[in-house]
Coordinates of C-alpha atoms and ligand atoms in Angstrom, one line a residue:
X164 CA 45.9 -23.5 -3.1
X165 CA 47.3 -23.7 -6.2
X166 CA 45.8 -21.4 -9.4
X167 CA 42.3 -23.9 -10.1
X168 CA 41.6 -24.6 -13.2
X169 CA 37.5 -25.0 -13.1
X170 CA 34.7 -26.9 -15.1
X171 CA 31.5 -26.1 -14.7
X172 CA 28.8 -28.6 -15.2
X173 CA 25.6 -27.4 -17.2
X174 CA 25.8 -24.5 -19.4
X175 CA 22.1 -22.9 -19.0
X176 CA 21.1 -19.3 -18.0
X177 CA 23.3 -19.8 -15.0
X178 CA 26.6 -21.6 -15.8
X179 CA 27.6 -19.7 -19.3
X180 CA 27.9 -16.6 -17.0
X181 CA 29.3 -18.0 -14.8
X182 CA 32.0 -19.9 -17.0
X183 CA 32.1 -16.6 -18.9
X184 CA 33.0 -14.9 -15.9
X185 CA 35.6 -17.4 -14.3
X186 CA 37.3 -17.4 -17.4
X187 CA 38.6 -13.9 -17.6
X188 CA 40.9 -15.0 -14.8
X189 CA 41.3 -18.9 -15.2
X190 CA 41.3 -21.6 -17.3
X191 CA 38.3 -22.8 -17.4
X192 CA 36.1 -26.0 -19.0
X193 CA 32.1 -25.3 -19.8
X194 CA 30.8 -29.5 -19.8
X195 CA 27.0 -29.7 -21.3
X196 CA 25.5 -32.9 -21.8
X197 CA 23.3 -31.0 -24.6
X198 CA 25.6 -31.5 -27.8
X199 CA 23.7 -28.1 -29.6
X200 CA 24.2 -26.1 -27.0
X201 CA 28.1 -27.1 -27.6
X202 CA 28.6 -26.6 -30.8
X203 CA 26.4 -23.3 -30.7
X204 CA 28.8 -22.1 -28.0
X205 CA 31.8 -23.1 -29.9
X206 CA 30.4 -20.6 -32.7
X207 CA 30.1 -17.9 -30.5
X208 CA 26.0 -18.4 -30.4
X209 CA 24.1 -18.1 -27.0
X210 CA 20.4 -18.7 -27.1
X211 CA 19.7 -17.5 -23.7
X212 CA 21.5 -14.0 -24.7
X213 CA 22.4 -14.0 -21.2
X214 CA 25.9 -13.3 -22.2
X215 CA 27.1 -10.7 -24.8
X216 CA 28.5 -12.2 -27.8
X217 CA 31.5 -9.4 -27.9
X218 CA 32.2 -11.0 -24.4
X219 CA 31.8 -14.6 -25.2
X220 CA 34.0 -14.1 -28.0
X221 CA 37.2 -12.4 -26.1
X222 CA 36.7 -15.7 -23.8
X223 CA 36.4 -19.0 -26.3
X224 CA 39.2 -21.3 -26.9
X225 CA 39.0 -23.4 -29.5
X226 CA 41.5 -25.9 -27.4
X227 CA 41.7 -27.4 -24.1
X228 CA 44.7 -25.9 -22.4
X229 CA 45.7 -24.7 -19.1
X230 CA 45.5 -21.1 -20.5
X231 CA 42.9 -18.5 -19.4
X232 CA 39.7 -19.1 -20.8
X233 CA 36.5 -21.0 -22.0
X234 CA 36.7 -24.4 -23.3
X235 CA 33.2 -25.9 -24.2
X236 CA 32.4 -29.6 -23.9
X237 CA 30.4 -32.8 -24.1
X238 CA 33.2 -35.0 -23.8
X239 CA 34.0 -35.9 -19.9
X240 CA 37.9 -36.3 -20.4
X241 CA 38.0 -32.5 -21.2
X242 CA 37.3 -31.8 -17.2
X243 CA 39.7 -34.9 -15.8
X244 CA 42.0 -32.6 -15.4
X245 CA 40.4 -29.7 -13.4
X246 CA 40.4 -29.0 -9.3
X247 CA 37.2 -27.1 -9.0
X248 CA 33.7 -28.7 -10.2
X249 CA 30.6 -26.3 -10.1
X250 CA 27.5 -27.9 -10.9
X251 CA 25.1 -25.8 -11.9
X252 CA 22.3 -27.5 -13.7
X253 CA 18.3 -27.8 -13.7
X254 CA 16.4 -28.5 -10.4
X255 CA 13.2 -28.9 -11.1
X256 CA 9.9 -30.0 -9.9
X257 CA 7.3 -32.8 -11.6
X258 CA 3.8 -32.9 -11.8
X259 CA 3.4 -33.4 -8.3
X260 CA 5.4 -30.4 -7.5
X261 CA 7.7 -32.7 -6.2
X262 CA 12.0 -31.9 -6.0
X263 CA 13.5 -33.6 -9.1
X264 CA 16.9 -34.4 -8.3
X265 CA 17.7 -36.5 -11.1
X266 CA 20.5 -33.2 -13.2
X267 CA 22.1 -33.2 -10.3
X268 CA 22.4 -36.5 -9.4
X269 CA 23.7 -36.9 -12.6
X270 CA 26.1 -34.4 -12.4
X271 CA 27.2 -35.5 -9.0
X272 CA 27.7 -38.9 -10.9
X273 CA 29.7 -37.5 -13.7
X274 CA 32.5 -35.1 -11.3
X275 CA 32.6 -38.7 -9.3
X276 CA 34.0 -40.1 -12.1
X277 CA 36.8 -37.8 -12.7
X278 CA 37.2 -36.7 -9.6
X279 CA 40.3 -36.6 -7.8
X280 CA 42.2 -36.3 -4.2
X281 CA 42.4 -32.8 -2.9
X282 CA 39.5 -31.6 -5.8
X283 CA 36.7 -29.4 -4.6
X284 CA 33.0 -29.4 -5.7
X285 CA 30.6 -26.4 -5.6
X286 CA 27.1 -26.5 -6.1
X287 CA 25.1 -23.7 -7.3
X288 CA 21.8 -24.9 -8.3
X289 CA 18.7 -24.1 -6.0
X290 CA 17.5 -27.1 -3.7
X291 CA 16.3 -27.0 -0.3
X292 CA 19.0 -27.3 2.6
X293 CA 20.8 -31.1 2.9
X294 CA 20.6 -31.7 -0.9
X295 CA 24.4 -30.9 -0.9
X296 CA 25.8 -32.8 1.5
X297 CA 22.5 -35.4 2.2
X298 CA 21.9 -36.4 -1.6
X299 CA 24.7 -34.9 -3.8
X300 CA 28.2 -35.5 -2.0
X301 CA 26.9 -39.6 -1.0
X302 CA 27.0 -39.8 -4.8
X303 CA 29.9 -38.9 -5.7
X304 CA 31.7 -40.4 -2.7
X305 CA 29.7 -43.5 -4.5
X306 CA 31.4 -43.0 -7.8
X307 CA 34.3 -41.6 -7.1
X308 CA 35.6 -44.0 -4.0
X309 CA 37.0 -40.9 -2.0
X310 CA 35.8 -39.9 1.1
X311 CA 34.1 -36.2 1.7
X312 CA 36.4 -34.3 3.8
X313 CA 38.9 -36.4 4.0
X314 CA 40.0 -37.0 0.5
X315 CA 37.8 -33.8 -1.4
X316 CA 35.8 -31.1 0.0
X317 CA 32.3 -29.3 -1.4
X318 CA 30.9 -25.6 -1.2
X319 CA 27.8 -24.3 -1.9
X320 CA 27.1 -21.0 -3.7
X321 CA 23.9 -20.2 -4.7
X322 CA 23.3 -18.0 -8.1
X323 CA 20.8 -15.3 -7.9
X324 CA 21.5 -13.8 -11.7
X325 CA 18.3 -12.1 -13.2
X326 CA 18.0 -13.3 -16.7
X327 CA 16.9 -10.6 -19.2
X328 CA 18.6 -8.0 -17.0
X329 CA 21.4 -6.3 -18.0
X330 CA 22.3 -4.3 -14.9
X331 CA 22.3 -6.8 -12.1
X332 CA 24.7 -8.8 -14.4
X333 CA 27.1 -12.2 -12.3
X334 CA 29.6 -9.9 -11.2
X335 CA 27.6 -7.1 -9.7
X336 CA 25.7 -9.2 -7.7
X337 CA 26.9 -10.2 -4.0
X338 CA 27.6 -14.0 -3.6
X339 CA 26.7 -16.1 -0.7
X340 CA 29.6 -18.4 -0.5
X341 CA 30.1 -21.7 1.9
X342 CA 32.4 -24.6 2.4
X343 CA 32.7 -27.8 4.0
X344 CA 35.5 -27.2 6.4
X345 CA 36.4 -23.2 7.6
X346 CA 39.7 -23.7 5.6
X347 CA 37.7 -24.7 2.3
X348 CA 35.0 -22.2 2.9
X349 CA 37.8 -19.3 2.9
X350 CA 39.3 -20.9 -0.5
X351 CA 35.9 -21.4 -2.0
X352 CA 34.8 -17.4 -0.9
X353 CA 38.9 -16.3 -2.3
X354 CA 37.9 -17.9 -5.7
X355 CA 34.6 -16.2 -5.9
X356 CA 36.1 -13.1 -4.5
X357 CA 38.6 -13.4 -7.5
X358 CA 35.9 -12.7 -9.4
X359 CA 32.4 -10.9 -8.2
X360 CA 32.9 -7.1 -8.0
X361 CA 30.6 -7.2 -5.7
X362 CA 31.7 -9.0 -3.1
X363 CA 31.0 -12.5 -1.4
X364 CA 28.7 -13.5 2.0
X365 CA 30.6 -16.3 3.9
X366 CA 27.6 -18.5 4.9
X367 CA 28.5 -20.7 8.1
X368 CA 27.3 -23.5 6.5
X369 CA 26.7 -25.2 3.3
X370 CA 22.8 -25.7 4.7
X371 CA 22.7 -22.3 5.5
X372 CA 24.0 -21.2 2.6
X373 CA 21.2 -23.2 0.7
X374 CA 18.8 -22.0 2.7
X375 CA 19.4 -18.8 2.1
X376 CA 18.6 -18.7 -1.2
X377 CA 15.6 -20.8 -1.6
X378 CA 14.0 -18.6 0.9
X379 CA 15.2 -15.2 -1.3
X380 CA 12.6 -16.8 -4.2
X381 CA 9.9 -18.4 -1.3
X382 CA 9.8 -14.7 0.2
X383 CA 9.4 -12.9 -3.3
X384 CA 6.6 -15.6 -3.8
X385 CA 4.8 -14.8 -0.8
X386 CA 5.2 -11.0 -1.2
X387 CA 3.6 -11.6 -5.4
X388 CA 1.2 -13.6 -3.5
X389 CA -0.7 -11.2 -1.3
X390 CA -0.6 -8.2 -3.8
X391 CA -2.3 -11.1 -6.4
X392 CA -4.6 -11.9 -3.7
X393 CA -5.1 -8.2 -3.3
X394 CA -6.0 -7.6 -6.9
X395 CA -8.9 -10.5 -6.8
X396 CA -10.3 -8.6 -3.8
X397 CA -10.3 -5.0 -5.0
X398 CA -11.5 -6.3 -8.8
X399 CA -14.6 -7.4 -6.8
X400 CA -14.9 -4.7 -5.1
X401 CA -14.6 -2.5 -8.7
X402 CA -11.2 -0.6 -7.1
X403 CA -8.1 0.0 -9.8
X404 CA -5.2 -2.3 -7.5
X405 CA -2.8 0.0 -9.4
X406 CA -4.0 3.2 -7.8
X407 CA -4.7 1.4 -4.5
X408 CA -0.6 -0.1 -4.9
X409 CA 0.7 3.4 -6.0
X410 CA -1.2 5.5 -2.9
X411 CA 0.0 2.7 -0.4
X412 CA 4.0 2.9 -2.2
X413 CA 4.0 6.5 -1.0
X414 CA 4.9 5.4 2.9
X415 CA 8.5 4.1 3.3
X416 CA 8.3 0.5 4.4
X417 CA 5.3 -0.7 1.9
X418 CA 7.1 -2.9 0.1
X419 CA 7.0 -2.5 -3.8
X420 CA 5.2 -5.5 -5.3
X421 CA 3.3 -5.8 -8.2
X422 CA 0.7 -8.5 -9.0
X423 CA 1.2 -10.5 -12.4
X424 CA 1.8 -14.3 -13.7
X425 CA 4.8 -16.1 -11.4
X426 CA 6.5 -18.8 -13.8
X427 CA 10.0 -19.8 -14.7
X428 CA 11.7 -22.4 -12.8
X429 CA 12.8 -19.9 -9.6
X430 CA 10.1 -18.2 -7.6
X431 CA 7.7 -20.6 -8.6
X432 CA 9.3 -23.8 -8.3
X433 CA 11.7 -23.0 -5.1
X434 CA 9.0 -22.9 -2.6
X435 CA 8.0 -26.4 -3.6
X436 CA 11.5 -27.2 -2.7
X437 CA 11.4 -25.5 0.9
X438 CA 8.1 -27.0 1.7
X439 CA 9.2 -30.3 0.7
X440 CA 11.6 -30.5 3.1
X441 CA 9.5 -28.4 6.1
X442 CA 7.0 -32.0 5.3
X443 CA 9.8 -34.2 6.1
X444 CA 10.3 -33.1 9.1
X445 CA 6.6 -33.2 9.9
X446 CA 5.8 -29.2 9.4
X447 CA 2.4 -28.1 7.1
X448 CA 4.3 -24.9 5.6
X449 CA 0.9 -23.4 5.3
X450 CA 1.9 -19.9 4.3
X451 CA 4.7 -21.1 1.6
X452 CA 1.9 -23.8 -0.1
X453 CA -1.0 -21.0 0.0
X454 CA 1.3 -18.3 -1.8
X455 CA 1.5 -21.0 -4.3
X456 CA -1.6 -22.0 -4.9
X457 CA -2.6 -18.3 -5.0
X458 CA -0.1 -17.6 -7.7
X459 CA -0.8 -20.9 -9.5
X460 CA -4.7 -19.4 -9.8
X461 CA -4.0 -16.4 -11.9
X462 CA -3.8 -17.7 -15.2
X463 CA -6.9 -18.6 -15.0
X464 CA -8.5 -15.8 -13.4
X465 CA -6.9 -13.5 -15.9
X466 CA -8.6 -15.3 -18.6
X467 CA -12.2 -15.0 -16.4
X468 CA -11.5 -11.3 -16.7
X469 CA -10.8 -10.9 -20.5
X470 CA -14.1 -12.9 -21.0
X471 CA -16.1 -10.8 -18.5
X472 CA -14.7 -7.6 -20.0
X473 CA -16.1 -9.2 -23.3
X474 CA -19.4 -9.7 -22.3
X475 CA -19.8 -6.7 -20.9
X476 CA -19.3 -5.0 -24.4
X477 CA -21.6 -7.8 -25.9
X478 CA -18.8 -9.0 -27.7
X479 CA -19.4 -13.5 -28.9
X480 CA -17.1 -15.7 -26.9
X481 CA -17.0 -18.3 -29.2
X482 CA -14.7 -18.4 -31.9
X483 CA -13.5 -14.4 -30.7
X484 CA -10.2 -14.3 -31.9
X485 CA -7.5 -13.2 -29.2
X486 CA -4.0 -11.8 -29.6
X487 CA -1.7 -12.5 -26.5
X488 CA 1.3 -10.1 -26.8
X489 CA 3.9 -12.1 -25.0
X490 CA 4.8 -16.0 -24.2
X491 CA 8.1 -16.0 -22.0
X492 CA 7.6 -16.5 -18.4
X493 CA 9.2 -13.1 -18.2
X494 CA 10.0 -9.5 -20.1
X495 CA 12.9 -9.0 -22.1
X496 CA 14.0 -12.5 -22.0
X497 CA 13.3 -15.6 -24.4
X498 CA 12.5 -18.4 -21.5
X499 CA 9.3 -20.2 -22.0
X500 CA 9.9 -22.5 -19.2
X501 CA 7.0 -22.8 -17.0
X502 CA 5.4 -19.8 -18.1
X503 CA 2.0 -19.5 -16.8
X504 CA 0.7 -17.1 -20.0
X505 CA 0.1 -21.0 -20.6
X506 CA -2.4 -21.0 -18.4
X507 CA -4.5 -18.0 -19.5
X508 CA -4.4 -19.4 -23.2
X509 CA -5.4 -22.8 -21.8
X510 CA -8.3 -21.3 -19.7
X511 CA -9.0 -19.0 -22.9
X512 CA -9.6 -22.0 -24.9
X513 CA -11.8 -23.5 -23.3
X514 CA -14.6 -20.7 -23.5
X515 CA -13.9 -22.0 -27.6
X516 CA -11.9 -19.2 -28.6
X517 CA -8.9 -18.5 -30.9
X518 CA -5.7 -17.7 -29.7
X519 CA -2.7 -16.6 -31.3
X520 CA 0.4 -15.5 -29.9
X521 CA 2.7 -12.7 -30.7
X522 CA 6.3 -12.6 -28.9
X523 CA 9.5 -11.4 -30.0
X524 CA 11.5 -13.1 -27.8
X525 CA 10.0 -16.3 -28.1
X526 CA 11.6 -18.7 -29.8
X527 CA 8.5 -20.4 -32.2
X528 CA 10.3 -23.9 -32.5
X529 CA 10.4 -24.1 -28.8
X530 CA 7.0 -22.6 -27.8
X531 CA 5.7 -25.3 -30.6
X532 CA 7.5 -28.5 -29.2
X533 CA 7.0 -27.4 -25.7
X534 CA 3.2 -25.9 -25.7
X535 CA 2.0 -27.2 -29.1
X536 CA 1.0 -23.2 -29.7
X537 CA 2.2 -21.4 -32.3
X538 CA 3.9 -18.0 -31.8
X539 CA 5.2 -15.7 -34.2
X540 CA 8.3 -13.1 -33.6
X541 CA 6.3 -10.8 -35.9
X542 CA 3.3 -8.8 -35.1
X543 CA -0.1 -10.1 -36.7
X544 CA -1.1 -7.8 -39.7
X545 CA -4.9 -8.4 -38.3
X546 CA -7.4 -6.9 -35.9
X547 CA -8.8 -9.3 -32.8
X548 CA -11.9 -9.0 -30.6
X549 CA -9.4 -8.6 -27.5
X550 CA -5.9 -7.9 -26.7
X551 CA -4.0 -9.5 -23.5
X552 CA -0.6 -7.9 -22.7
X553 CA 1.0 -10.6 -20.9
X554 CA 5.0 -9.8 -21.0
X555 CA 6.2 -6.7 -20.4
X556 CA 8.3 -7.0 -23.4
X557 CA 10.1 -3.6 -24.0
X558 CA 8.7 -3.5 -27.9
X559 CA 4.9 -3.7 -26.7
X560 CA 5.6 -0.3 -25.8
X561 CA 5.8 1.4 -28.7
X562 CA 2.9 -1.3 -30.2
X563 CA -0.5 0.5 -31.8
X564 CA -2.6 -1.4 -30.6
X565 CA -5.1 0.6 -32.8
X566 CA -3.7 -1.7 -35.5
X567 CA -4.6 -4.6 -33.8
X568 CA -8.1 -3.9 -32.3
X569 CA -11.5 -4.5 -33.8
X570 CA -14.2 -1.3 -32.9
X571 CA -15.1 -3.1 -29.7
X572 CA -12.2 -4.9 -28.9
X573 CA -11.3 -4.8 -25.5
X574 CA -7.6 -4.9 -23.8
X575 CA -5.8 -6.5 -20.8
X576 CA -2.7 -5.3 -19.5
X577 CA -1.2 -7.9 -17.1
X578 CA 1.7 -6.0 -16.9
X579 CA 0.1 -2.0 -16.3
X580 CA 2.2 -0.8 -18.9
X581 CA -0.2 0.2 -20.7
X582 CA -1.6 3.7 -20.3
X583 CA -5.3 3.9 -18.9
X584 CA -6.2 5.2 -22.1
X585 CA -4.6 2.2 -23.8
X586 CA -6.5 -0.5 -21.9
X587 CA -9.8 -1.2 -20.3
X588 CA -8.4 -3.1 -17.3
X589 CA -5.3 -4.2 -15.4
X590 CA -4.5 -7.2 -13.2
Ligands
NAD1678 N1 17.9 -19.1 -14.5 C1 17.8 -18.4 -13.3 O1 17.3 -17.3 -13.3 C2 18.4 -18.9 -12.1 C3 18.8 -18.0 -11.1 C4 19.4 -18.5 -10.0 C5 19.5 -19.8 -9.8 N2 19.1 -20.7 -10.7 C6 19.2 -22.1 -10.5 O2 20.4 -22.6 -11.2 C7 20.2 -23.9 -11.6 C8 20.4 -24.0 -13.1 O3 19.3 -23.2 -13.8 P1 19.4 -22.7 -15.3 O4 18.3 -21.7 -15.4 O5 20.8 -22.3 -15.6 O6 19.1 -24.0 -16.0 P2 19.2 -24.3 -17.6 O7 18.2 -25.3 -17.9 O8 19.2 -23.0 -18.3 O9 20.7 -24.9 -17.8 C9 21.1 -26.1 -17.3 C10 22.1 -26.7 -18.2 O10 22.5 -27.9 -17.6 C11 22.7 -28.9 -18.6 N3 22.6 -30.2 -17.9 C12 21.5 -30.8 -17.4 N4 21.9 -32.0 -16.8 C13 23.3 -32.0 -17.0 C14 24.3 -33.0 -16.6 N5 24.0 -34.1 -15.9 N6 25.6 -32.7 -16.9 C15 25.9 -31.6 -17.6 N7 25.0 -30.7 -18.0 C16 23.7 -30.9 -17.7 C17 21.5 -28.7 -19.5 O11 21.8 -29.2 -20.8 C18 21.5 -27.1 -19.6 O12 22.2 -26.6 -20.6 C19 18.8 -24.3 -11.2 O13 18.9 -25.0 -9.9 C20 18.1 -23.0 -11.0 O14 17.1 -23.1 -10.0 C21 18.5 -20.3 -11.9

C-alpha cells in the first residue's frame, strides 16, 4: 500500500492523540464538526490537555499538504483527498441508557461522501460488537455507492487512552487491531504498528476486536462494583473498607480495586452498550445491569453519609453550607462529562443545603451550562459545616482543610486520600 495519508474524524480526548501521534510519521487531516475546537487547535490550544502543547506545536500545519503533519478542519474537502478514515467520535448513551449511534452515524455519513475506491475506514470509538459492520459500513456503502469489500475495506481499533494520565500515554499502550479481509487486517495492524511503541493485538475479527474492548470497561465496572457494594456492607457493619481492602491486597491474586464514584462516558456507559446487545439476542445480562445499578447508587449514598456524619455531631442540615472539593468525573483531568459528584450535590440538595464547588480542573463555563452549578478554580476563602473530597485532584493534597472547616465540621474523603487524621470517614 502506498504511504496513507489519514483524517481522522472527531477531535476529542481520543482523536487529537491520535492525530498527534499519526502525524509524526504522515500526513495527516484532524476533521471536527466543532468550529472552536478548530480554531483552538489551529492556535496551538487543547482544552482536554490530553496532548502537550510543545508536542502539538512540532506537529500543526498551517496548510493542507501531503507533507508530514497535522492539518485541522471543519471543511469536508480538506479530507477528499486522504486513503485512511478513522472515526473516532462520541458514543454515547440517552436517558434510557440506551446506545446513541447518531456521531457515528454521522461520521459514517460524512467519509461516504468522500470516500473513494481502494480507501480504508477504521473505527475507534467504543460500541458493542456488529456496530462496525451492522450499522456503520451499510451507511457509508449508502452514501458513498461502493460496495464493502469489494470497492473499500474497514478495521476496527479500539482506543484504551487514560485521560489525565501521563504515563500510559497513545503510544505506550498496546493496540488491538482488526480488519475486514486478512490482507486489510495486516495493512491496518502495519499502520498502527508504524506508530504504537508498544505494539499492536491482531484481533480475528472486527467483532472481536469490538468486543474486546467494551468488555475491558464492563469488567472494570463489575470489579468497582463489588468493592462499592462492599463498602455499603462493612459501613453497616461500622468496619473501615480501607483497612479491610488493604489486609485483603496483601495476598497475590486479590485484585486491587478501590470503591469511589464511576462517571465519564467509558466504564459507565460501555456496559450499557454490551447489555444492549446481550437483550437483542434475548439474554438478561444480570451481572453487567446490577454492577450498574450498584455504581449508579453511590452518589447518593455518599451524600446519606455526609448527612449522617452531621447529625451525629448535632450539626443543622438545613441551610449547612458544603464545600465539595472536585467536579470532573475523574482526578487530574478537566472532563465533567457524566460525572456522578452530580449526583451527591443533587442528593445533598435536597436535605436544603448549600453547596458550592471548588475544582481546579474544572472548567466553570462548562460545569455552569452543563450542571447549572457554579464552580470556582480557586479555593473558597470561607469555612463550611462539611467537607466532601470527591476528585482525587493532585492539589487537594496539599489543601488545609483547617482553613476550610468550621469547629465541628466534619469531612468525607471519597477518594482515601486523605489521612485518618484529616477526615472522619471514607467511602
Ligand atoms: N475519552 C476516553 O477516555 C476514551 C478512551 C477510550 C475510548 N473512548 C471512546 O472513544 C470515542 C470518542 O471519545 P472521546 O472521549 O474522544 O469523545 P470527545 O467528545 O472528547 O470527542 C469527540 C469529538 O468528535 C467530534 N464529533 C462529533 N460528531 C462528529 C462528526 N459527525 N464528525 C466529526 N466530528 C465529530 C466532537 O466535536 C468532538 O470534538 C468514544 O466512543 C469513547 O467511548 C474514549
Amino acid at each position: 500500500m502506498k504511504k496513507p495519508k489519514i483524517a481522522i474524524i472527531g477531535l476529542g480526548y481520543v482523536g487529537l492523540p491520535l492525530a498527534r501521534l499519526f502525524a509524526t510519521k504522515y500526513a495527516v487531516v484532524g476533521f471536527d464538526i466543532n468550529t472552536q475546537r478548530i480554531e483552538e487547535l489551529h492556535a496551538g490550544k487543547d482544552t482536554t490537555l490530553e496532548v502537550v502543547e510543545a508536542d502539538l506545536e512540532k506537529v500543526l500545519k498551517s496548510e493542507n499538504t501531503q507533507e508530514i503533519g497535522l492539518y485541522c478542519s471543519s471543511g469536508i474537502e480538506d479530507i477528499r483527498d486522504c486513503t485512511v478514515y478513522i472515526v473516532t467520535v462520541p458514543t454515547p448513551v440517552d436517558k434510557n441508557n440506551r446506545a446513541v449511534l447518531t456521531p457515528l452515524l454521522k461520521a459514517s455519513e460524512t467519509v461516504g461522501s468522500v470516500l473513494k475506491k481502494e480507501d480504508i475506514v477504521i473505527y475507534e470509538s467504543t460500541v458493542y460488537p456488529g456496530v462496525t459492520e451492522e450499522e456503520c459500513l451499510p451507511e457509508i456503502e449508502r452514501v458513498s455507492g461502493l460496495k464493502f469489500n469489494v470497492d473499500f475495506y474497514a478495521g476496527y481499533s479500539p482506543e484504551r487512552i487514560n485521560p489525565g494520565d501521563k504515563k500510559h500515554t497513545i503510544e505506550h499502550i498496546l493496540k488491538v487491531t482488526s480488519g475486514s479481509t486478512p490482507e486489510i487486517a495486516i495493512i491496518v495492524d502495519d499502520l498502527y504498528k508504524s506508530v504504537i511503541i508498544a505494539g499492536t493485538h491482531l484481533a480475528p475479527t472486527i467483532k472481536v476486536a469490538e468486543a474486546s474492548k467494551v468488555i475491558e470497561n464492563s469488567q472494570r465496572d463489575i470489579n468497582i462494583a463489588f468493592v462499592n457494594e462492599l463498602a455499603k456492607i462493612f459501613g453497616l457493619m461500622g468496619i473501615d473498607t480501607q483497612d479491610v481492602l488493604e489486609a485483603a491486597r496483601t495476598k497475590w491474586n486479590f485484585l486491587p480495586f478501590t470503591p469511589g464514584l464511576v462517571g465519564g462516558h467509558c466504564i459507565g456507559v460501555d456496559p450499557y452498550y454490551l447489555a444492549q446487545k446481550a437483550q437483542e439476542f434475548g439474554y438478561h445480562p444480570g451481572i453487567i445491569l446490577a454492577g450498574r445499578q450498584l455504581n449508579d447508587s453511590m452518589g447518593e449514598y455518599v451524600a446519606s453519609q455526609v448527612i449522617k456524619l452531621m447529625i451525629d455531631r448535632d450539626l443543622k442540615i438545613k441551610n449547612a453550607e458544603i464545600l465539595i472539593l472536585g467536579i470532573t468525573f475523574k482526578e487530574n483531568c478537566p472532563d465533567i462529562r457524566n460525572t456522578k459528584v452530580m449526583d451527591v450535590i443533587s442528593s445533598l440538595r435536597t436535605y436544603n443545603t448549600h453547596v458550592e464547588v471548588y475544582d481546579p480542573w474544572a472548567n466553570p463555563k462548562e460545569v455552569q451550562e452543563s450542571y447549572g452549578v457554579i464552580s470556582s478554580k480557586k479555593c473558597p476563602n470561607k469555612k463550611f459545616d462539611a467537607i466532601v473530597l470527591a476528585v482525587g485532584h493532585a492539589e487537594f493534597l496539599d489543601l488545609d482543610l483547617n482553613l476550610l472547616k468550621k469547629p465541628e465540621a466534619v469531612v468525607y474523603d471519597v477518594k482515601n486520600i486523605l489521612s485518618k487524621e484529616d477526615r472522619d470517614k471514607s467511602l
